[in-house]
Amino acid sequence: MANSPLVLPRPGTVKSNEPPIQAPSEADFRAAFGNLLPSASYLQTTNGKVAYYELSPSSLAPADAKKPVSRVLFVHGVQTPAIGLQPLASVLSSHFPCAQCVLVDLWGHGITETPIAPHEAALFHSLLEAVMVHLRWETAHFVGYSFGGSTTASFAAAFSHRVASMVLVAPAGLLRSTQFNELQRSYLRGGEGLEDAARSWIMEFLEGGQLVVPSDWKERVGRGEVVVEAVRDWEMKEHQGHAASVVGIFRDGGVLDQHAEFAEAATKGIDSLCVLGELDDLCSVQDLHDVGMRNVSVVPQVGHGVVRQKVPEVARLIEDFWHKLE
């Protein structure tokens, strides 16, 4: 069918020779959402072209440059690209002016391409590794939110020598696929005749209902806000590979059933902090304790959106954690 949704290959399938799906232009993204992020830099990898954004460190005395937290990589969640972490990254960068802070648009998000490849964790690990090699970073302090938290944990399990410390904010990955009913699990498996319904269900599950873009989003953007509903709507309309990437990530990327990877990361001796919203129904303190993540802080009266809805509180927890590293 001409209108059938794009479905990405699943893990274990033969590698496709198709070129990646191009992303929208930076000019188009900025026209919609302003200049909150610095100008994008691009990295061509074997899987496709990746956009990243560098918050330049201040010019400081040599003694300041020796501070331990000098390189920070921010890894966003599914659906909302790097701009969703800009408010938190901006605060942390201003309080750690010697740190080189980098945000990246993951596959199929923002202005990064969608490779025609299984969207399993290893595909995202290779993206993070490519960015670090390009920046000539041997290690970095990771801040991962939601799917970015799960990706950070599994990256730490596999490449612990690359992770100086990690902050997992409302991490995905500890929801079990067995919690879904049989119809929902069929959407996770996918197959002919299921993909339209599967895409609708996955999008609605991630959104917590139908996507509703605030009517005043342009005015709010004009005041320097990040309106994530508008960003997600824009991606769905303008990025031809975005929806397929979201579905692929939900099925295969590490949103679900990552307990072994978290437990492995917890054994690596990496300094870590987990930050949860008290009302988050995707991850709990007990979930994290069960996989060996002991340093958990809870922000009251907020759910999964803690990373944007409680920026000062999250930033303060991360600052305290980083200062202890020093």
Coordinates of C-alpha atoms in Angstrom, one line a residue:
M1 CA 0.0 0.0 0.0
A2 CA 1.3 3.4 -0.9
N3 CA 0.4 4.9 2.4
S4 CA 1.8 2.1 4.6
P5 CA 4.1 3.4 7.3
L6 CA 7.8 3.0 7.0
V7 CA 8.9 0.0 9.1
L8 CA 12.6 -0.3 9.9
P9 CA 14.4 -3.7 9.9
R10 CA 14.3 -5.7 13.1
P11 CA 17.4 -7.0 15.0
G12 CA 18.9 -10.1 13.3
T13 CA 17.8 -9.1 9.7
V14 CA 20.2 -8.7 6.8
K15 CA 21.8 -5.2 6.7
S16 CA 20.1 -2.9 4.3
N17 CA 22.0 -1.0 1.6
E18 CA 19.4 1.7 1.4
P19 CA 20.7 5.2 2.2
P20 CA 19.4 6.9 5.4
I21 CA 16.3 9.1 5.4
Q22 CA 17.4 12.7 5.3
A23 CA 16.5 15.0 8.2
P24 CA 15.0 18.4 7.9
S25 CA 17.3 21.4 7.6
E26 CA 18.6 23.3 10.6
A27 CA 17.2 26.5 9.0
D28 CA 13.7 25.0 9.1
F29 CA 14.1 23.9 12.7
R30 CA 15.3 27.3 13.8
A31 CA 12.5 29.0 11.9
A32 CA 10.1 27.1 14.0
F33 CA 11.8 27.0 17.4
G34 CA 14.3 29.8 17.5
N35 CA 18.0 29.9 18.4
L36 CA 18.0 28.3 21.9
L37 CA 20.6 25.8 20.7
P38 CA 24.0 26.9 19.3
S39 CA 24.6 26.3 15.6
A40 CA 24.6 22.6 14.8
S41 CA 27.7 20.7 13.9
Y42 CA 27.4 17.6 11.7
L43 CA 29.2 14.3 11.8
Q44 CA 29.0 11.8 9.0
T45 CA 29.0 8.3 10.3
T46 CA 28.7 4.9 8.6
N47 CA 25.0 4.8 9.6
G48 CA 24.1 8.4 8.6
K49 CA 24.6 12.1 9.4
V50 CA 24.3 13.1 13.1
A51 CA 23.7 16.7 14.4
Y52 CA 25.2 17.8 17.7
Y53 CA 25.4 21.1 19.6
E54 CA 28.3 22.3 21.6
L55 CA 27.9 24.8 24.5
S56 CA 31.3 26.4 24.5
P57 CA 33.2 26.5 27.8
S58 CA 34.3 29.8 29.1
S59 CA 37.9 30.9 28.7
L60 CA 39.3 30.2 32.2
A61 CA 42.6 30.0 34.0
P62 CA 44.5 26.7 33.5
A63 CA 43.7 25.7 37.1
D64 CA 40.0 25.8 36.4
A65 CA 40.5 23.7 33.3
K66 CA 41.7 20.8 35.5
K67 CA 38.4 20.4 37.2
P68 CA 37.1 16.8 36.9
V69 CA 33.8 17.7 35.2
S70 CA 35.2 19.0 31.9
R71 CA 33.2 17.1 29.3
V72 CA 29.5 16.4 29.5
L73 CA 27.3 14.5 26.9
F74 CA 23.6 15.0 27.1
V75 CA 21.5 12.1 25.7
H76 CA 17.8 12.9 25.2
G77 CA 14.8 10.6 25.3
V78 CA 12.5 9.2 22.6
Q79 CA 10.4 11.8 20.6
T80 CA 11.8 15.0 21.9
P81 CA 15.3 15.8 20.5
A82 CA 18.3 17.7 22.0
I83 CA 16.4 20.9 22.4
G84 CA 14.3 19.3 25.1
L85 CA 17.5 19.1 27.3
Q86 CA 18.6 22.6 26.5
P87 CA 17.1 24.2 29.6
L88 CA 18.9 21.8 31.9
A89 CA 22.1 21.9 29.9
S90 CA 22.1 25.7 29.9
V91 CA 21.8 25.9 33.7
L92 CA 24.5 23.3 34.3
S93 CA 26.8 24.9 31.7
S94 CA 26.5 28.3 33.4
H95 CA 27.4 26.7 36.8
F96 CA 30.3 24.7 35.4
P97 CA 31.7 27.2 32.9
C98 CA 34.9 25.2 32.3
A99 CA 32.9 22.2 31.1
Q100 CA 32.5 21.4 27.4
C101 CA 28.8 20.4 27.2
V102 CA 27.5 18.7 24.1
L103 CA 23.9 17.7 23.2
V104 CA 23.2 15.4 20.3
D105 CA 20.1 14.6 18.2
L106 CA 19.8 10.8 18.2
W107 CA 18.8 8.8 15.1
G108 CA 15.5 10.0 13.6
H109 CA 15.2 13.0 15.9
G110 CA 15.6 16.7 15.4
I111 CA 17.9 17.2 12.4
T112 CA 19.7 13.8 12.5
E113 CA 19.0 11.3 9.8
T114 CA 17.2 7.9 10.1
P115 CA 19.3 4.9 9.1
I116 CA 17.5 2.0 7.5
A117 CA 18.8 -0.3 10.2
P118 CA 17.4 -2.0 13.4
H119 CA 17.1 0.6 16.1
E120 CA 18.7 -1.5 18.7
A121 CA 20.8 -0.2 21.6
A122 CA 24.1 -0.9 19.7
L123 CA 23.1 1.5 16.9
F124 CA 22.8 4.3 19.5
H125 CA 26.0 3.2 21.3
S126 CA 27.9 3.5 17.9
L127 CA 26.4 7.1 17.6
L128 CA 27.7 8.1 21.0
E129 CA 31.1 6.5 20.4
A130 CA 31.4 8.2 17.0
V131 CA 30.7 11.6 18.6
M132 CA 33.2 11.0 21.4
V133 CA 35.9 9.9 18.9
H134 CA 35.1 13.0 16.7
L135 CA 35.5 15.3 19.7
R136 CA 38.6 13.4 20.8
W137 CA 37.1 12.6 24.2
E138 CA 38.4 9.6 26.0
T139 CA 35.7 9.9 28.6
A140 CA 32.7 12.0 29.4
H141 CA 30.2 12.6 32.2
F142 CA 26.8 11.4 30.8
V143 CA 23.4 13.0 31.5
G144 CA 20.7 10.7 30.0
Y145 CA 17.0 11.4 30.2
S146 CA 14.3 8.7 29.7
F147 CA 15.4 6.6 26.7
G148 CA 18.7 8.5 26.9
G149 CA 19.0 7.2 30.5
S150 CA 18.5 3.6 29.3
T151 CA 21.0 4.2 26.5
T152 CA 23.5 5.6 28.9
A153 CA 23.2 2.7 31.3
S154 CA 23.6 0.1 28.5
F155 CA 26.5 2.1 27.0
A156 CA 28.1 2.1 30.5
A157 CA 27.6 -1.6 30.7
A158 CA 29.4 -2.2 27.4
F159 CA 31.9 0.7 27.4
S160 CA 32.5 1.6 31.0
H161 CA 36.0 3.0 30.2
R162 CA 34.2 5.8 28.3
V163 CA 31.9 6.8 31.2
A164 CA 33.5 9.1 33.8
S165 CA 30.1 9.3 35.7
M166 CA 26.5 9.1 34.8
V167 CA 23.3 10.8 35.7
L168 CA 20.1 9.0 34.8
V169 CA 17.1 11.2 34.9
A170 CA 13.7 9.4 34.8
P171 CA 15.4 6.5 33.0
A172 CA 13.4 4.3 30.7
G173 CA 14.3 0.6 30.3
L174 CA 12.9 -0.9 33.5
L175 CA 9.3 -1.3 32.2
R176 CA 8.7 -5.0 31.4
S177 CA 7.0 -6.0 28.2
T178 CA 5.1 -8.7 30.2
Q179 CA 3.1 -5.8 31.7
F180 CA 1.3 -5.3 28.4
N181 CA -1.6 -7.3 27.2
E182 CA -1.5 -9.8 24.3
L183 CA -2.7 -7.3 21.7
Q184 CA -0.1 -4.7 22.8
R185 CA 2.6 -7.4 22.8
S186 CA 1.6 -8.2 19.2
Y187 CA 2.3 -4.5 18.4
L188 CA 5.7 -4.9 19.8
R189 CA 6.4 -8.0 17.6
G190 CA 4.9 -6.2 14.6
G191 CA 4.1 -7.8 11.3
E192 CA 1.9 -7.4 8.2
G193 CA -1.4 -5.8 8.9
L194 CA -0.4 -4.5 12.3
E195 CA 1.9 -1.6 11.6
D196 CA -0.7 1.2 11.4
A197 CA -2.3 0.2 14.7
A198 CA 1.1 -0.5 16.3
R199 CA 2.4 3.0 15.4
S200 CA -0.8 4.6 16.7
W201 CA -0.6 2.7 20.0
I202 CA 3.1 3.3 20.5
M203 CA 2.7 7.1 19.9
E204 CA -0.3 7.3 22.2
F205 CA 1.5 5.3 24.9
L206 CA 4.6 7.5 24.8
E207 CA 2.5 10.7 24.7
G208 CA 0.1 9.6 27.5
G209 CA -2.8 10.1 25.1
Q210 CA -3.3 12.1 21.9
L211 CA -0.7 14.7 21.1
V212 CA -2.1 18.2 21.8
V213 CA -0.1 21.2 20.7
P214 CA -0.8 24.3 22.8
S215 CA -2.5 27.0 20.7
D216 CA -0.1 29.6 22.1
W217 CA 3.1 27.6 21.3
K218 CA 4.5 30.2 18.9
E219 CA 4.2 33.0 21.5
R220 CA 5.8 30.8 24.1
V221 CA 8.7 29.9 21.7
G222 CA 9.0 33.7 21.1
R223 CA 9.6 34.1 24.8
G224 CA 12.4 31.5 24.8
E225 CA 10.4 28.5 26.0
V226 CA 10.8 24.9 24.7
V227 CA 7.3 23.7 23.8
V228 CA 7.9 20.0 23.5
E229 CA 4.5 19.1 22.1
A230 CA 5.1 21.5 19.2
V231 CA 8.6 20.0 18.6
R232 CA 7.2 16.5 18.5
D233 CA 4.4 17.6 16.1
W234 CA 7.0 19.3 13.8
E235 CA 9.1 16.1 13.7
M236 CA 6.1 14.0 12.8
K237 CA 5.3 16.3 9.9
E238 CA 8.7 17.3 8.7
H239 CA 11.1 14.4 9.5
Q240 CA 10.1 11.6 7.2
G241 CA 12.0 9.0 9.3
H242 CA 11.0 10.2 12.7
A243 CA 7.9 8.1 13.3
A244 CA 9.7 4.9 12.1
S245 CA 12.6 5.7 14.4
V246 CA 10.3 6.2 17.4
V247 CA 8.6 2.8 16.7
G248 CA 11.9 1.1 16.2
I249 CA 13.3 2.5 19.5
F250 CA 10.3 1.5 21.4
R251 CA 10.4 -2.0 20.1
D252 CA 14.2 -2.7 20.0
G253 CA 16.1 0.3 21.4
G254 CA 16.0 -0.4 25.1
V255 CA 12.9 1.3 26.3
L256 CA 11.8 -2.1 27.7
D257 CA 13.4 -5.0 29.6
Q258 CA 16.8 -3.6 30.2
H259 CA 17.2 -4.9 33.7
A260 CA 20.3 -7.0 32.9
E261 CA 22.0 -4.0 31.3
F262 CA 21.3 -1.7 34.2
A263 CA 22.5 -4.4 36.6
E264 CA 25.7 -4.8 34.6
A265 CA 26.3 -1.0 34.6
A266 CA 25.9 -1.0 38.4
T267 CA 28.8 -3.3 38.8
K268 CA 31.3 -1.2 36.8
G269 CA 32.2 1.1 39.7
I270 CA 31.0 4.2 37.8
D271 CA 29.9 7.1 40.0
S272 CA 26.2 7.5 39.3
L273 CA 23.1 9.4 40.3
C274 CA 19.5 8.6 39.4
V275 CA 16.8 11.4 39.6
L276 CA 13.1 10.5 39.5
G277 CA 9.9 12.4 39.7
E278 CA 7.8 11.3 42.6
L279 CA 4.8 10.6 40.3
D280 CA 6.7 8.9 37.5
D281 CA 4.8 5.7 36.5
L282 CA 7.6 4.4 34.2
C283 CA 10.3 3.9 36.8
S284 CA 10.4 3.8 40.6
V285 CA 13.0 3.9 43.3
Q286 CA 12.5 0.2 43.9
D287 CA 13.0 -0.6 40.2
L288 CA 16.4 1.1 40.4
H289 CA 17.4 -0.5 43.7
D290 CA 16.5 -3.9 42.3
V291 CA 19.1 -3.5 39.6
G292 CA 21.8 -2.2 42.0
M293 CA 21.4 1.6 41.4
R294 CA 21.5 2.9 45.0
N295 CA 22.1 6.7 44.7
V296 CA 18.5 7.8 43.9
S297 CA 17.0 11.2 44.5
V298 CA 13.3 11.9 44.2
V299 CA 11.8 15.3 43.1
P300 CA 8.4 15.7 44.7
Q301 CA 5.1 16.4 42.9
V302 CA 6.2 15.8 39.4
G303 CA 6.1 12.9 36.9
H304 CA 8.2 11.7 34.0
G305 CA 8.6 15.3 32.7
V306 CA 10.8 16.2 35.7
V307 CA 13.8 17.1 33.4
R308 CA 11.9 20.1 32.1
Q309 CA 9.3 20.8 34.7
K310 CA 11.7 21.0 37.6
V311 CA 14.9 22.3 36.0
P312 CA 16.3 24.1 39.1
E313 CA 15.7 21.1 41.3
V314 CA 17.3 18.6 38.9
A315 CA 20.2 20.9 38.2
R316 CA 20.9 21.3 41.9
L317 CA 21.0 17.6 42.4
I318 CA 23.4 17.1 39.5
E319 CA 25.6 20.0 40.7
D320 CA 25.8 18.5 44.2
F321 CA 26.7 15.1 42.7
W322 CA 29.4 16.6 40.4
H323 CA 30.9 18.7 43.2
K324 CA 31.4 15.5 45.2
L325 CA 33.4 14.1 42.3
E326 CA 35.7 17.0 42.7

